Amino acid sequence: MSIEHINQRLPIIRSSDSTGGLRDGQIIRGQILKLYPNHKAMIQIGLKKLVAQLETPLTLGDKYHFQVNVANDIIYLRMLGEKLTEQSAKNSSTLLKQLNLKTTKDNVTFIQSLLSDNIPFNGEQLKKALTVLDQSHDKEHAQQTLKRMLVANLPITKSVLDALMSQGKNQLANQLQQLQQNLTQQVSLSPFEQYVSNYIKQLIGLPSNTTQVVENEVLFDMTTNKTTFFNALKLSGMIEPEVNYGEWGTNWKSNLSQSSASSSFTTGIIEKHDYFLFNNKNIQDVISAFTQIKKNQESLFDLGNQWEHLFTSRIAQSVQSQSPLSTSEYQQMKRFISHEVLPLLPESQQEQLAKSLKNEPQSFVKLMKIMELLQDNQIYRRISHFLAQIGLSNDYNNQSEEQRVYQYMRNFANMVGLSYENQVAENMNSQLDHTLKGLLLQLTHQNQSEAPILEHSTKILNIINGLQLQSVNEINNIIYAYLQFPGDKLGLANEVNLKFEGKKKNGHIDSDYCRIHFFLDLNHLKETIIDMNVQNRSVTVTVYNDLKELKSMSTPFIGLLKESLESLKYRLSTVLFKPLSAKTDQKNTLKNSTYETYTQGMDYRI
C-alpha cells in the first residue's frame, strides 16, 4: 500500500498545530462575519473566528486575502488587493500577480488548492514551491506532496520533494531486490560492491550464518581501507603477529574474485590460509576468543596503558640497541605478562604471547605488536559489533516466527540508517558504515559502479530520506511516528506500514494511551487496515476490510487475542469489523485544524 493512500486514510500531522495561531508572513483567506462599534470586526479564517481592530474599511460578508505580520506581540493582517470575487481561479491568479509570480495553469491550480484546504504558507514558501513544481514531471503528485510539505513546515526543496514522492512510486523492498539483482548480474564485483550486496541480502533475506558474518567483516575492512577486524583477529591470536595486512588482504581478494565469479562467495567455505583457517569448524574458535576479550576488555585496556607506562620505553631501547633487558627488568616484565595479562586473554593468544616471553629483541618486537592492540578501543567496539551480528544470526534460527518478525522490525530502522544524521551529529562515524544509507552514499559518491546500480541506489536513498522525514514528529506533547519495512518476513509482497500516535511519557509513546494503525496488503484478504486504540490499557480493535466473511472467519481468533493482551496486562474491549469505504469516508485530507477556536481580544489589527 503506497504512502499517498495511507495519508488519505488519516489526517496529516500539522506542525502549525503546535503554534496555535498565525505565522508571520503567512497568506490567508478570511471573511468578514460581523462589524462592531469602534471599528472592530469578527473575521473567519478557516474554522477559526477572531475579533480584530479595523484600520481600513471592510465590507460585511466580503472575503479578502490577507498577509500576516507580527510586531510587538500584535498580529497585523495586511489586506492584499481588493475583495475576492466568486471566481476562485481569478482570485488565485490575482494573488499570484500581487506576489510577482507566474500565473500558469499549474500555479493557479496549486494556490487554489492551498487556499481551499486552509494550508498555511508565506510568499517565500510559495515561490520555492512553484519553482520545484515547475521542475516536476508528475504535477498532480508533486502538488499533493508539496501541500504535505507546507503543512509539516518542511524545507521546500527538490531533494525533500523527491524523497517524499518516492514513497508512493518506489517500494523499498522492490528497489532493494532490483539493486541486488543488478549486483548479482555483474561479471565481477569490487569488494565494496560485494559488501553492499551481502548487506542487502541480510536486510531483505535471512540473517547471515556465522561464516557470512565473518566474511562480511573482512569485506568491510577491505572496502573501507581499515584494519580493525584484522587487528581484532590478531588480538584473539587467530593471526600471527608478524602477518602483514597487505599479504592477508591480497589472499582474501583472490578468494573473493574466484567465488564472486561463481556467485557463491557468501555460501561457500573460504579456503584456508597458512596462518588462519576460515571454515565452519574454526569460526567457533573466533567467537569464543572474541567473547573472552569482550568479557575482559576494560581490564585489558587498563593493562595496556600500564604496560606502556612501565615497559614500552625500555623495551624500545632494547630493540633499537639489539640487546636484552637486564635480568631484573625482564623478570618484572615477564611477571606482569604472565600474572596480569595472560589469564584474561583467549587460549589462542596466550600461546602466541607465551612464545614471545624471551629476553631477546626479536621476541620483543612481536610482544610489542600484541600489547599495542590492547590499547585500541576501536578493536573492542568492532568485536562487540561482530558478536552482536553472530547473536542475531543464532537467535533467528532459534526463534518462533512471531519473535523473528518482532526482531526484524526492531532492527530494521538501525540497519537502514533512519538515525544516520543523528549519528553524524554525535560523531558516531564508526557506526555509519554499518547502515544501508551510509553504504549507498559511499557507493554513489565513488561513482565507479554501473549505471543501473547507481540509479537504484539513488532511488533507495530517496526512499530512506522520505522515511526519515516522516519517522517521528512531536506536537503538543503528542508523539506521531511512522514505520515502513519490507513485508518479506511476513510472507507479503508489499511493505508493511505502521503509524503510531500517543502521549509522550519519559521520552516515549505512553503505551497506556496510544493508537496504532497497521496498513497491510495481505495475499488473501488483500487491502486491510487495523486500527488499535488504547485508552488506560483498554484496547479497541477495528478491522477495515471489504471481505464480507471476515468477521465470521475471525471469531475463533478473538479469544486468543484477548488472552494474549491479558498476558501483557491489557484488556480487550471491542473488536469491530467495517468495510474500507467507512474508513475512507472518515478521512480528513488536509483541512487545517489550526483555526478551531473562538478568539477575542485586541491582539489582531487589519
Coordinates of C-alpha atoms in Angstrom, one line a residue:
M1 CA 0.0 0.0 0.0
S2 CA 1.6 3.3 -1.1
I3 CA 2.1 6.2 1.2
E4 CA -0.3 8.5 -0.6
H5 CA -3.1 6.0 0.1
I6 CA -2.2 6.0 3.7
N7 CA -2.2 9.7 4.0
Q8 CA -5.7 9.7 2.5
R9 CA -6.8 7.4 5.3
L10 CA -5.6 9.6 8.2
P11 CA -5.4 13.3 9.0
I12 CA -1.9 14.6 8.2
I13 CA 0.2 15.9 11.1
R14 CA 0.3 19.7 11.1
S15 CA 3.3 21.5 12.5
S16 CA 1.2 24.6 12.7
D17 CA -1.0 23.0 15.3
S18 CA 1.8 23.5 17.8
T19 CA 1.7 27.3 17.4
G20 CA -2.0 27.6 18.0
G21 CA -2.0 30.7 15.8
L22 CA -1.0 32.6 12.7
R23 CA 2.6 32.7 11.5
D24 CA 4.5 35.8 10.4
G25 CA 4.3 36.2 6.6
Q26 CA 1.5 33.7 6.2
I27 CA -1.0 34.3 3.5
I28 CA -4.6 33.5 4.4
R29 CA -8.2 34.0 3.2
G30 CA -10.7 35.5 5.5
Q31 CA -14.4 36.5 5.5
I32 CA -15.9 39.4 7.5
L33 CA -18.7 37.9 9.6
K34 CA -19.7 40.9 11.8
L35 CA -19.0 44.5 12.2
Y36 CA -18.9 46.0 15.7
P37 CA -18.7 49.6 17.0
N38 CA -15.4 51.3 17.5
H39 CA -14.0 49.9 14.2
K40 CA -14.0 46.2 15.2
A41 CA -15.0 43.2 13.2
M42 CA -15.3 39.4 13.5
I43 CA -13.4 37.5 10.9
Q44 CA -13.5 33.9 10.0
I45 CA -10.2 32.3 8.8
G46 CA -10.7 28.7 8.1
L47 CA -12.6 27.3 11.1
K48 CA -11.2 30.0 13.4
K49 CA -13.1 33.1 14.4
L50 CA -11.4 36.2 15.8
V51 CA -12.2 39.8 16.6
A52 CA -9.9 42.4 15.1
Q53 CA -9.3 46.1 15.2
L54 CA -10.0 47.6 11.8
E55 CA -7.6 50.2 10.5
T56 CA -9.0 50.0 6.9
P57 CA -12.7 49.9 5.8
L58 CA -14.1 46.4 5.1
T59 CA -17.5 45.3 3.9
L60 CA -19.7 42.8 5.8
G61 CA -19.8 39.4 4.1
D62 CA -16.9 40.0 1.8
K63 CA -13.8 37.8 1.5
Y64 CA -10.2 39.0 1.3
H65 CA -6.7 37.8 1.1
F66 CA -4.5 38.8 4.0
Q67 CA -0.8 38.6 4.8
V68 CA 0.1 38.2 8.5
N69 CA 2.6 40.5 10.0
V70 CA 3.7 40.1 13.7
A71 CA 5.2 43.1 15.5
N72 CA 5.4 43.8 19.3
D73 CA 3.1 40.9 20.1
I74 CA 0.4 42.4 17.8
I75 CA -0.8 40.5 14.8
Y76 CA -1.5 42.7 11.8
L77 CA -3.5 41.3 8.8
R78 CA -2.4 43.3 5.8
M79 CA -5.0 43.2 3.0
L80 CA -3.8 42.0 -0.4
G81 CA -5.7 43.7 -3.2
E82 CA -9.5 44.2 -3.4
K83 CA -12.3 41.9 -2.1
L84 CA -12.5 38.5 -3.7
T85 CA -14.9 37.5 -6.4
E86 CA -16.9 34.3 -6.7
Q87 CA -14.4 33.0 -9.3
S88 CA -11.7 31.1 -7.4
A89 CA -9.3 30.8 -10.3
K90 CA -9.5 34.6 -10.9
N91 CA -8.8 35.3 -7.2
S92 CA -5.8 32.9 -7.3
S93 CA -4.5 34.4 -10.5
T94 CA -4.8 37.9 -9.0
L95 CA -2.9 36.8 -5.8
L96 CA -0.1 35.4 -7.9
K97 CA 0.3 38.7 -9.8
Q98 CA 0.4 40.6 -6.5
L99 CA 3.2 38.3 -5.3
N100 CA 5.0 38.8 -8.7
L101 CA 4.7 35.1 -9.6
K102 CA 3.8 33.4 -12.9
T103 CA 0.1 32.8 -13.5
T104 CA 0.4 29.5 -15.2
K105 CA -2.4 26.9 -15.1
D106 CA -0.4 24.7 -12.7
N107 CA 0.4 27.6 -10.4
V108 CA -3.2 28.8 -10.3
T109 CA -4.5 25.3 -9.6
F110 CA -1.9 24.8 -6.8
I111 CA -2.6 28.0 -5.0
Q112 CA -6.4 27.4 -5.3
S113 CA -5.9 24.1 -3.6
L114 CA -3.8 25.7 -0.8
L115 CA -6.4 28.3 0.0
S116 CA -9.3 25.8 -0.3
D117 CA -7.7 23.5 2.2
N118 CA -6.5 26.4 4.5
I119 CA -2.9 25.3 4.3
P120 CA -0.6 27.9 5.9
F121 CA 2.1 29.3 3.6
N122 CA 4.0 32.5 3.0
G123 CA 5.2 34.2 -0.1
E124 CA 8.7 32.8 0.0
Q125 CA 7.5 29.3 0.6
L126 CA 5.0 29.7 -2.3
K127 CA 7.8 30.9 -4.6
K128 CA 10.0 27.9 -3.8
A129 CA 7.1 25.5 -4.1
L130 CA 6.2 26.8 -7.6
T131 CA 9.8 26.6 -8.7
V132 CA 10.0 22.9 -7.6
L133 CA 6.6 22.2 -9.1
D134 CA 7.8 23.5 -12.4
Q135 CA 10.7 21.1 -12.4
S136 CA 8.5 18.1 -11.7
H137 CA 7.1 15.8 -14.4
D138 CA 4.2 14.4 -12.3
K139 CA 2.4 17.7 -11.5
E140 CA -0.5 16.2 -9.7
H141 CA 1.6 14.0 -7.4
A142 CA 4.0 16.9 -6.8
Q143 CA 1.2 19.3 -5.8
Q144 CA -0.1 16.9 -3.2
T145 CA 3.3 16.3 -1.8
L146 CA 4.1 20.0 -1.7
K147 CA 0.9 20.5 0.3
R148 CA 2.1 17.9 2.8
M149 CA 5.5 19.7 3.0
L150 CA 3.9 23.0 3.7
V151 CA 1.6 21.6 6.3
A152 CA 4.5 19.9 8.1
N153 CA 6.7 23.0 7.6
L154 CA 9.4 21.0 5.9
P155 CA 12.1 22.7 3.7
I156 CA 10.7 23.4 0.3
T157 CA 13.5 21.8 -1.8
K158 CA 13.6 19.4 -4.7
S159 CA 15.5 16.8 -2.6
V160 CA 12.8 16.8 0.0
L161 CA 10.1 16.6 -2.7
D162 CA 11.9 13.7 -4.4
A163 CA 12.2 11.9 -1.1
L164 CA 8.5 12.1 -0.2
M165 CA 7.3 11.4 -3.8
S166 CA 9.5 8.3 -3.8
Q167 CA 7.3 6.8 -1.0
G168 CA 4.4 6.3 -3.4
K169 CA 6.3 5.2 -6.5
N170 CA 9.2 3.0 -5.4
Q171 CA 8.6 0.5 -2.7
L172 CA 11.8 -0.1 -0.7
A173 CA 11.7 -3.9 -1.0
N174 CA 11.3 -3.8 -4.8
Q175 CA 14.2 -1.4 -5.2
L176 CA 16.4 -3.4 -2.9
Q177 CA 15.6 -6.5 -4.9
Q178 CA 16.4 -4.8 -8.1
L179 CA 19.6 -3.4 -6.8
Q180 CA 20.6 -6.9 -5.6
Q181 CA 19.7 -8.3 -9.0
N182 CA 21.9 -5.6 -10.7
L183 CA 24.8 -6.5 -8.4
T184 CA 24.4 -10.3 -9.0
Q185 CA 24.4 -9.8 -12.8
Q186 CA 27.8 -8.1 -12.7
V187 CA 30.6 -10.2 -14.1
S188 CA 32.9 -9.1 -11.3
L189 CA 32.2 -7.0 -8.2
S190 CA 34.6 -4.8 -6.3
P191 CA 35.0 -5.7 -2.6
F192 CA 32.8 -2.7 -1.7
E193 CA 30.0 -3.8 -4.1
Q194 CA 30.2 -7.3 -2.7
Y195 CA 29.9 -5.9 0.8
V196 CA 26.8 -3.9 -0.2
S197 CA 25.3 -7.0 -1.8
N198 CA 25.8 -9.1 1.3
Y199 CA 24.3 -6.3 3.4
I200 CA 21.2 -6.1 1.2
K201 CA 20.8 -9.9 1.5
Q202 CA 20.9 -9.6 5.2
L203 CA 18.3 -6.8 5.1
I204 CA 15.7 -8.4 2.9
G205 CA 16.5 -12.1 3.3
L206 CA 17.5 -14.4 6.1
P207 CA 20.2 -13.2 8.6
S208 CA 23.7 -14.3 7.7
N209 CA 25.1 -17.5 9.1
T210 CA 28.3 -17.4 11.1
T211 CA 30.5 -17.9 8.1
Q212 CA 28.9 -15.0 6.3
V213 CA 29.2 -12.7 9.3
V214 CA 33.0 -13.3 9.3
E215 CA 33.2 -12.8 5.6
N216 CA 31.3 -9.5 5.8
E217 CA 33.6 -8.2 8.5
V218 CA 36.6 -8.9 6.3
L219 CA 34.9 -7.4 3.3
F220 CA 34.1 -4.3 5.3
D221 CA 37.8 -3.7 6.2
M222 CA 38.8 -4.2 2.6
T223 CA 36.2 -1.8 1.2
T224 CA 36.9 0.9 3.8
N225 CA 40.7 0.6 3.9
K226 CA 40.6 -0.2 7.6
T227 CA 42.4 -2.9 9.5
T228 CA 40.2 -3.1 12.6
F229 CA 38.8 -6.6 12.2
F230 CA 42.2 -7.8 11.0
N231 CA 43.8 -6.4 14.3
A232 CA 40.9 -7.9 16.3
L233 CA 41.8 -11.3 14.8
K234 CA 45.5 -10.7 15.8
L235 CA 44.5 -9.8 19.3
S236 CA 42.5 -13.0 19.6
G237 CA 45.5 -15.0 18.4
M238 CA 43.9 -16.2 15.2
I239 CA 46.5 -14.5 13.1
E240 CA 50.3 -14.4 13.9
P241 CA 51.6 -11.0 15.0
E242 CA 54.1 -10.8 12.1
V243 CA 51.4 -11.3 9.3
N244 CA 51.2 -8.3 7.0
Y245 CA 47.8 -6.9 6.2
G246 CA 48.6 -6.4 2.6
E247 CA 49.5 -10.0 2.1
W248 CA 46.5 -11.2 4.1
G249 CA 44.2 -8.8 2.1
T250 CA 45.6 -9.9 -1.2
N251 CA 44.8 -13.5 -0.3
W252 CA 41.3 -12.6 0.6
K253 CA 40.8 -10.7 -2.6
S254 CA 41.9 -13.7 -4.6
N255 CA 39.3 -15.8 -2.8
L256 CA 36.7 -13.1 -3.4
S257 CA 37.5 -12.9 -7.1
Q258 CA 37.2 -16.6 -7.6
S259 CA 34.0 -17.1 -5.6
S260 CA 32.4 -13.9 -7.0
A261 CA 32.7 -15.3 -10.5
S262 CA 30.8 -18.4 -9.4
S263 CA 28.3 -16.3 -7.3
S264 CA 28.9 -18.5 -4.3
F265 CA 31.1 -16.3 -2.1
T266 CA 28.7 -15.9 0.8
T267 CA 27.6 -19.5 0.8
G268 CA 30.8 -21.4 0.2
I269 CA 33.6 -22.1 2.6
I270 CA 36.7 -20.0 2.3
E271 CA 40.0 -21.9 1.6
K272 CA 42.4 -21.9 4.4
H273 CA 45.4 -19.7 4.7
D274 CA 48.7 -20.8 6.1
Y275 CA 48.1 -18.5 9.1
F276 CA 44.3 -18.6 9.5
L277 CA 41.6 -21.1 8.6
F278 CA 38.3 -19.6 7.6
N279 CA 35.9 -22.5 7.7
N280 CA 33.0 -23.6 9.9
K281 CA 35.0 -25.6 12.5
N282 CA 37.3 -22.7 13.1
I283 CA 34.8 -19.8 13.2
Q284 CA 33.6 -21.1 16.6
D285 CA 37.1 -20.5 17.9
V286 CA 36.9 -16.9 16.7
I287 CA 33.6 -16.4 18.5
S288 CA 35.0 -17.9 21.7
A289 CA 38.1 -15.8 21.6
F290 CA 36.2 -12.6 20.9
T291 CA 33.8 -13.4 23.7
Q292 CA 36.7 -13.8 26.2
I293 CA 38.2 -10.4 25.0
K294 CA 34.8 -8.6 25.3
K295 CA 34.3 -10.0 28.8
N296 CA 37.7 -8.6 30.0
Q297 CA 38.0 -5.6 27.7
E298 CA 38.1 -2.9 30.5
S299 CA 40.9 -4.8 32.4
L300 CA 42.8 -5.5 29.2
F301 CA 42.6 -1.8 28.2
D302 CA 43.9 -0.7 31.6
L303 CA 46.7 -3.3 31.5
G304 CA 47.7 -2.0 28.0
N305 CA 48.1 1.5 29.4
Q306 CA 50.1 0.2 32.4
W307 CA 52.3 -1.7 30.0
E308 CA 53.0 1.4 28.0
H309 CA 53.9 3.4 31.2
L310 CA 56.1 0.6 32.7
F311 CA 57.8 -1.1 29.9
T312 CA 57.4 0.4 26.4
S313 CA 60.3 2.8 26.6
R314 CA 62.8 0.4 27.9
I315 CA 61.8 -2.4 25.5
A316 CA 62.0 0.0 22.6
Q317 CA 65.6 0.8 23.6
S318 CA 66.4 -2.9 23.8
V319 CA 65.1 -3.4 20.3
Q320 CA 67.0 -0.4 18.9
S321 CA 70.2 -1.5 20.5
Q322 CA 69.6 -5.2 19.8
S323 CA 70.5 -6.1 23.4
P324 CA 68.5 -7.9 26.0
L325 CA 66.9 -6.4 29.1
S326 CA 68.6 -6.7 32.5
T327 CA 67.6 -9.8 34.5
S328 CA 65.5 -7.8 36.9
E329 CA 63.7 -5.8 34.2
Y330 CA 63.0 -9.0 32.3
Q331 CA 61.6 -10.8 35.3
Q332 CA 59.4 -7.8 36.2
M333 CA 58.1 -7.7 32.6
K334 CA 57.5 -11.5 32.5
R335 CA 55.6 -11.5 35.8
F336 CA 53.4 -8.7 34.5
I337 CA 52.5 -10.6 31.4
S338 CA 52.2 -14.0 33.0
H339 CA 50.2 -13.0 36.1
E340 CA 48.2 -10.0 34.9
V341 CA 47.7 -10.2 31.1
L342 CA 47.7 -13.8 30.0
P343 CA 44.8 -15.0 32.3
L344 CA 42.5 -12.5 30.6
L345 CA 43.3 -13.4 27.0
P346 CA 41.8 -16.3 25.0
E347 CA 43.9 -19.5 24.9
S348 CA 44.9 -18.9 21.2
Q349 CA 46.5 -15.6 22.2
Q350 CA 48.1 -17.0 25.4
E351 CA 50.0 -19.4 23.2
Q352 CA 51.2 -16.5 20.9
L353 CA 52.2 -14.3 23.8
A354 CA 54.0 -17.1 25.7
K355 CA 56.2 -17.7 22.7
S356 CA 57.3 -14.0 22.9
L357 CA 58.4 -14.1 26.5
K358 CA 62.0 -14.5 25.7
N359 CA 64.7 -12.0 26.7
E360 CA 65.7 -11.2 23.1
P361 CA 64.9 -8.2 20.9
Q362 CA 63.3 -10.3 18.1
S363 CA 60.7 -11.6 20.6
F364 CA 60.2 -8.1 22.0
V365 CA 59.1 -6.9 18.5
K366 CA 56.2 -9.5 18.5
L367 CA 55.4 -8.8 22.1
M368 CA 55.1 -5.0 21.5
K369 CA 52.8 -5.5 18.5
I370 CA 50.4 -7.6 20.6
M371 CA 50.4 -5.3 23.6
E372 CA 49.7 -2.2 21.4
L373 CA 46.5 -3.8 20.4
L374 CA 45.2 -3.8 24.0
Q375 CA 45.0 0.0 23.9
D376 CA 42.9 0.2 20.7
N377 CA 39.3 1.0 21.7
Q378 CA 38.2 0.5 18.0
I379 CA 39.1 -3.1 18.2
Y380 CA 36.8 -3.7 21.3
R381 CA 33.9 -1.9 19.5
R382 CA 34.4 -4.0 16.4
I383 CA 34.4 -7.2 18.5
S384 CA 31.2 -6.1 20.1
H385 CA 29.6 -5.4 16.7
F386 CA 30.7 -8.8 15.4
L387 CA 29.3 -10.7 18.4
A388 CA 26.0 -8.8 18.1
Q389 CA 25.7 -9.9 14.5
I390 CA 26.5 -13.5 15.5
G391 CA 23.9 -13.2 18.2
L392 CA 21.3 -12.1 15.7
S393 CA 22.1 -15.0 13.4
N394 CA 21.9 -17.6 16.2
D395 CA 18.8 -16.0 17.8
Y396 CA 17.0 -16.0 14.5
N397 CA 17.5 -19.7 14.0
N398 CA 16.1 -20.5 17.5
Q399 CA 13.1 -18.1 17.4
S400 CA 9.5 -18.5 16.6
E401 CA 8.0 -16.8 13.6
E402 CA 6.5 -14.1 15.8
Q403 CA 9.8 -13.4 17.6
R404 CA 11.6 -13.2 14.2
V405 CA 9.1 -10.6 12.9
Y406 CA 9.5 -8.5 16.1
Q407 CA 13.3 -8.7 15.9
Y408 CA 13.3 -7.7 12.3
M409 CA 11.0 -4.7 13.0
R410 CA 13.2 -3.7 15.9
N411 CA 16.5 -3.8 13.9
F412 CA 15.2 -2.6 10.6
A413 CA 15.4 1.1 11.4
N414 CA 19.0 0.8 12.6
M415 CA 20.1 -1.3 9.6
V416 CA 18.5 1.1 7.1
G417 CA 20.0 4.2 8.8
L418 CA 17.0 6.2 9.8
S419 CA 19.1 7.8 12.5
Y420 CA 22.1 8.5 10.2
E421 CA 22.2 12.2 10.6
N422 CA 21.9 12.0 14.4
Q423 CA 24.9 9.6 14.4
V424 CA 26.8 12.1 12.2
A425 CA 25.9 15.0 14.7
E426 CA 27.0 12.8 17.6
N427 CA 30.3 11.9 15.8
M428 CA 29.4 8.2 15.8
N429 CA 31.2 7.7 12.5
S430 CA 32.3 4.2 13.2
Q431 CA 28.6 3.1 13.1
L432 CA 27.7 4.9 9.8
D433 CA 29.3 2.3 7.6
H434 CA 27.1 -0.3 9.1
T435 CA 23.9 1.2 7.7
L436 CA 22.3 0.9 4.3
K437 CA 22.2 4.7 3.9
G438 CA 25.9 5.1 4.7
L439 CA 26.9 2.3 2.3
L440 CA 24.8 3.7 -0.6
L441 CA 26.1 7.2 0.0
Q442 CA 29.6 5.9 -0.4
L443 CA 28.6 3.8 -3.5
T444 CA 27.1 6.8 -5.3
H445 CA 29.9 9.2 -4.2
Q446 CA 32.6 6.8 -5.6
N447 CA 30.6 6.8 -8.9
Q448 CA 32.5 3.7 -10.1
S449 CA 29.6 1.3 -10.4
E450 CA 27.5 0.6 -13.5
A451 CA 24.6 3.0 -14.3
P452 CA 21.7 0.7 -13.2
I453 CA 23.4 0.1 -9.8
L454 CA 23.8 3.9 -9.2
E455 CA 20.3 4.6 -10.4
H456 CA 18.7 2.1 -8.0
S457 CA 21.0 3.3 -5.2
T458 CA 19.8 6.8 -5.7
K459 CA 16.1 5.7 -5.7
I460 CA 16.7 3.8 -2.4
L461 CA 18.4 6.8 -0.8
N462 CA 15.3 8.9 -1.7
I463 CA 13.0 6.4 -0.1
I464 CA 15.2 6.3 3.0
N465 CA 15.2 10.1 3.2
G466 CA 11.4 10.1 2.8
L467 CA 11.1 7.6 5.7
Q468 CA 13.3 9.8 7.8
L469 CA 11.2 12.9 7.1
Q470 CA 8.1 11.1 8.3
S471 CA 9.5 8.9 11.0
V472 CA 8.8 11.0 14.2
N473 CA 7.0 14.2 15.0
E474 CA 6.0 15.7 18.3
I475 CA 3.2 18.2 18.6
N476 CA 1.7 19.5 21.9
N477 CA 3.3 16.6 23.8
I478 CA 1.8 14.0 21.4
I479 CA 4.3 11.8 19.5
Y480 CA 3.5 10.7 16.0
A481 CA 5.7 8.0 14.4
Y482 CA 5.7 6.2 11.1
L483 CA 7.5 3.0 10.2
Q484 CA 7.7 1.1 6.9
F485 CA 9.5 -2.2 6.3
P486 CA 9.5 -4.9 3.6
G487 CA 6.8 -7.5 4.1
D488 CA 9.0 -10.4 3.1
K489 CA 9.3 -11.6 6.7
L490 CA 5.5 -11.9 6.9
G491 CA 5.3 -13.6 3.5
L492 CA 3.9 -10.4 1.9
A493 CA 4.7 -9.0 -1.4
N494 CA 4.4 -5.3 -0.3
E495 CA 5.6 -3.2 2.5
V496 CA 4.0 -3.1 5.9
N497 CA 3.2 0.4 7.1
L498 CA 2.6 1.4 10.7
K499 CA 1.5 4.7 12.2
F500 CA 1.8 5.4 15.9
E501 CA 0.5 8.3 18.0
G502 CA 0.3 8.8 21.7
K503 CA 1.0 10.9 24.7
K504 CA 4.7 11.5 25.5
K505 CA 5.9 9.8 28.6
N506 CA 9.6 9.7 29.6
G507 CA 10.6 10.4 26.0
H508 CA 8.5 7.6 24.6
I509 CA 4.9 7.0 23.5
D510 CA 2.8 6.2 26.5
S511 CA 1.7 2.6 26.0
D512 CA -1.3 3.1 28.3
Y513 CA -2.8 5.8 25.9
C514 CA -1.9 5.4 22.3
R515 CA -3.2 4.5 18.9
I516 CA -1.6 2.2 16.2
H517 CA -2.6 1.8 12.6
F518 CA -1.4 -1.2 10.6
F519 CA -1.7 -0.8 6.8
L520 CA -1.4 -4.3 5.2
D521 CA -1.8 -5.7 1.7
L522 CA -2.4 -9.4 2.5
N523 CA -2.2 -12.2 0.0
H524 CA -5.8 -13.5 0.5
L525 CA -7.5 -10.7 2.5
K526 CA -6.0 -8.0 0.3
E527 CA -6.1 -4.4 1.5
T528 CA -6.6 -4.3 5.2
I529 CA -6.3 -1.6 7.9
I530 CA -6.2 -2.4 11.6
D531 CA -6.9 0.5 14.0
M532 CA -5.8 -0.4 17.5
N533 CA -6.9 2.3 20.1
V534 CA -5.6 2.0 23.7
Q535 CA -7.1 4.0 26.5
N536 CA -6.0 3.3 30.0
R537 CA -4.8 -0.2 28.8
S538 CA -8.2 -1.0 27.4
V539 CA -7.9 -2.0 23.7
T540 CA -10.4 -1.4 21.0
V541 CA -9.6 -3.0 17.6
T542 CA -11.3 -2.0 14.4
V543 CA -10.5 -4.0 11.2
Y544 CA -11.3 -2.4 7.9
N545 CA -11.6 -4.8 5.0
D546 CA -14.1 -5.4 2.2
L547 CA -14.3 -9.2 2.7
K548 CA -17.9 -9.8 4.0
E549 CA -16.9 -13.2 5.6
L550 CA -14.1 -11.7 7.6
K551 CA -16.0 -11.3 10.8
S552 CA -17.1 -14.9 11.0
M553 CA -13.7 -16.1 9.9
S554 CA -12.0 -14.1 12.7
T555 CA -14.3 -15.1 15.6
P556 CA -12.2 -18.1 16.6
F557 CA -9.1 -15.9 17.0
I558 CA -10.7 -13.2 19.2
G559 CA -10.4 -15.3 22.3
L560 CA -6.7 -15.9 21.6
L561 CA -6.2 -12.2 21.1
K562 CA -7.9 -11.5 24.4
E563 CA -5.7 -14.0 26.2
S564 CA -2.5 -12.6 24.6
L565 CA -3.4 -9.0 25.6
E566 CA -4.2 -10.1 29.1
S567 CA -0.8 -11.7 29.4
L568 CA 0.6 -8.2 28.7
K569 CA -1.8 -6.7 31.2
Y570 CA -4.1 -5.1 28.6
R571 CA -7.9 -5.6 28.4
L572 CA -9.6 -6.3 25.1
S573 CA -12.7 -4.1 25.0
T574 CA -14.2 -4.5 21.5
V575 CA -13.3 -5.9 18.1
L576 CA -15.2 -4.2 15.2
F577 CA -15.3 -5.1 11.5
K578 CA -16.0 -2.4 8.9
P579 CA -15.7 -2.0 5.2
L580 CA -12.8 0.0 3.8
S581 CA -15.2 2.6 2.5
A582 CA -16.1 3.5 6.1
K583 CA -12.5 4.4 6.7
T584 CA -12.3 6.4 3.5
D585 CA -15.4 8.4 4.5
Q586 CA -13.7 9.4 7.7
K587 CA -10.7 10.9 6.0
N588 CA -9.7 14.4 6.7
T589 CA -7.5 15.2 3.8
L590 CA -5.8 18.4 4.6
K591 CA -8.4 20.6 6.3
N592 CA -6.4 22.8 8.6
S593 CA -7.4 22.4 12.2
T594 CA -5.3 25.4 13.3
Y595 CA -8.4 27.6 13.2
E596 CA -10.9 25.9 15.5
T597 CA -11.3 28.2 18.5
Y598 CA -13.2 31.4 19.0
T599 CA -10.7 34.1 19.9
Q600 CA -11.4 37.5 21.4
G601 CA -9.1 40.3 22.2
M602 CA -7.4 43.4 20.6
D603 CA -4.3 41.5 19.5
Y604 CA -5.4 41.5 15.9
R605 CA -5.4 44.6 13.6
I606 CA -6.4 44.9 10.0

